[in-house]
Amino acid sequence: CNFNVTSRNVTLQPSQEGSCTLTVSQAANGVYLAGEDTQSVVISKRSQTLTFPTQTTAQQVYALKRTFNIAPLATNAPEDSVNRPIAYSASPATALVCSVNGTTVTLLKAGICTITADQQGNTEYAAARQATQSVTITEALPVLTWGAAPALVVGDTAKSLTATSSITAEDIHLISYSSASPEQCTVSASGVINALKEGECTIHANQPAKSGY
């Protein structure tokens, strides 16, 4: 620290965190003895505060490799602390639910994604207290769509009826088939129908759940 001394005042000019000691002395003269005294001042770093608002989209539906941007971003105060960037990351407790790169969040599975905002300190400012916001990632509901039903006659064994899923091919979990009218028809796991008897043949398509769906 430095001091600016005038005839009646002493102005402290802190330069860094720590303890600053001022010594005041007065020389002796023909009447008075010499005098001296010291005072110490503790200099602390300036504080800074992060404000991290609720996310505009506080709920996201899971999809493989789906991303979203953090919005709104955190802000810092005082304004002259903005030259130190704010860093974002996924809370360790939710690292399996989402990941953060810069200001982009990638969904990994359904659950609660907690985003942390941090701002480091320097010689003048202390590090800001961490701020967090959470986003709920919900499971997606796959939609199955049937293809055209084949015309069947008794004895057919090679015609098939298949369904497609709204889940992308990269994220597929297999659709299985079963017959709800086994007297009229049977169906293989891949959708190939065996027509046994005249009547209505009802086929069910099923897709098992998995992480995020």
Short mmCIF file of C-alpha atoms in Angstrom, two decimals, residues 28-103:
data_model
loop_
_atom_site.label_atom_id
_atom_site.label_comp_id
_atom_site.label_asym_id
_atom_site.label_seq_id
_atom_site.Cartn_x
_atom_site.Cartn_y
_atom_site.Cartn_z
CA ALA A 28 12.06 15.72 19.45
CA ASN A 29 12.60 19.40 20.11
CA GLY A 30 13.68 21.48 23.06
CA VAL A 31 10.37 20.82 24.84
CA TYR A 32 9.12 17.41 23.68
CA LEU A 33 10.64 13.98 23.33
CA ALA A 34 10.43 12.13 20.06
CA GLY A 35 7.18 10.27 19.50
CA GLU A 36 6.12 7.31 17.30
CA ASP A 37 2.99 5.20 16.78
CA THR A 38 1.84 2.54 14.30
CA GLN A 39 -1.53 1.42 12.96
CA SER A 40 -2.29 -1.56 10.75
CA VAL A 41 -5.09 -1.76 8.22
CA VAL A 42 -6.31 -5.02 6.70
CA ILE A 43 -6.90 -4.65 2.97
CA SER A 44 -9.38 -7.13 1.51
CA LYS A 45 -10.15 -7.86 -2.13
CA ARG A 46 -13.22 -6.26 -3.65
CA SER A 47 -16.24 -8.53 -4.01
CA GLN A 48 -18.07 -9.36 -7.20
CA THR A 49 -21.53 -10.90 -7.60
CA LEU A 50 -22.92 -13.19 -10.28
CA THR A 51 -26.60 -13.05 -11.21
CA PHE A 52 -27.80 -16.13 -13.10
CA PRO A 53 -31.48 -15.82 -14.13
CA THR A 54 -33.92 -18.69 -14.63
CA GLN A 55 -33.46 -20.18 -18.07
CA THR A 56 -35.91 -19.12 -20.78
CA THR A 57 -36.55 -22.79 -21.55
CA ALA A 58 -36.42 -24.44 -18.16
CA GLN A 59 -37.59 -27.79 -19.55
CA GLN A 60 -36.10 -29.70 -22.47
CA VAL A 61 -37.28 -32.94 -24.13
CA TYR A 62 -34.49 -35.47 -24.51
CA ALA A 63 -33.16 -36.42 -27.94
CA LEU A 64 -29.80 -37.93 -28.82
CA LYS A 65 -27.15 -35.20 -29.16
CA ARG A 66 -29.72 -32.45 -28.69
CA THR A 67 -28.17 -29.17 -27.58
CA PHE A 68 -29.40 -25.81 -26.36
CA ASN A 69 -27.76 -22.51 -25.57
CA ILE A 70 -27.67 -21.10 -22.05
CA ALA A 71 -30.08 -18.16 -22.09
CA PRO A 72 -30.08 -15.80 -20.43
CA LEU A 73 -26.42 -15.82 -19.49
CA ALA A 74 -25.13 -14.85 -16.06
CA THR A 75 -24.10 -11.24 -15.47
CA ASN A 76 -21.56 -9.84 -13.06
CA ALA A 77 -21.29 -6.77 -10.85
CA PRO A 78 -19.60 -4.38 -10.46
CA GLU A 79 -19.35 -3.48 -14.14
CA ASP A 80 -15.58 -3.03 -14.04
CA SER A 81 -15.20 -6.75 -13.25
CA VAL A 82 -16.50 -7.84 -16.66
CA ASN A 83 -13.01 -8.26 -18.11
CA ARG A 84 -12.82 -11.59 -16.31
CA PRO A 85 -14.96 -14.09 -18.24
CA ILE A 86 -17.71 -16.17 -16.68
CA ALA A 87 -17.17 -19.92 -17.08
CA TYR A 88 -20.03 -22.41 -17.32
CA SER A 89 -20.00 -26.11 -16.50
CA ALA A 90 -22.30 -28.98 -15.52
CA SER A 91 -22.53 -29.61 -11.81
CA PRO A 92 -20.60 -32.81 -10.91
CA ALA A 93 -23.82 -34.21 -9.42
CA THR A 94 -25.56 -33.98 -12.82
CA ALA A 95 -22.61 -34.70 -15.12
CA LEU A 96 -24.33 -37.84 -16.44
CA VAL A 97 -27.43 -35.85 -17.42
CA CYS A 98 -25.79 -33.06 -19.42
CA SER A 99 -22.46 -31.61 -20.45
CA VAL A 100 -21.48 -27.98 -21.04
CA ASN A 101 -19.01 -26.60 -23.58
CA GLY A 102 -18.75 -22.83 -23.52
CA THR A 103 -22.40 -21.73 -23.42
#
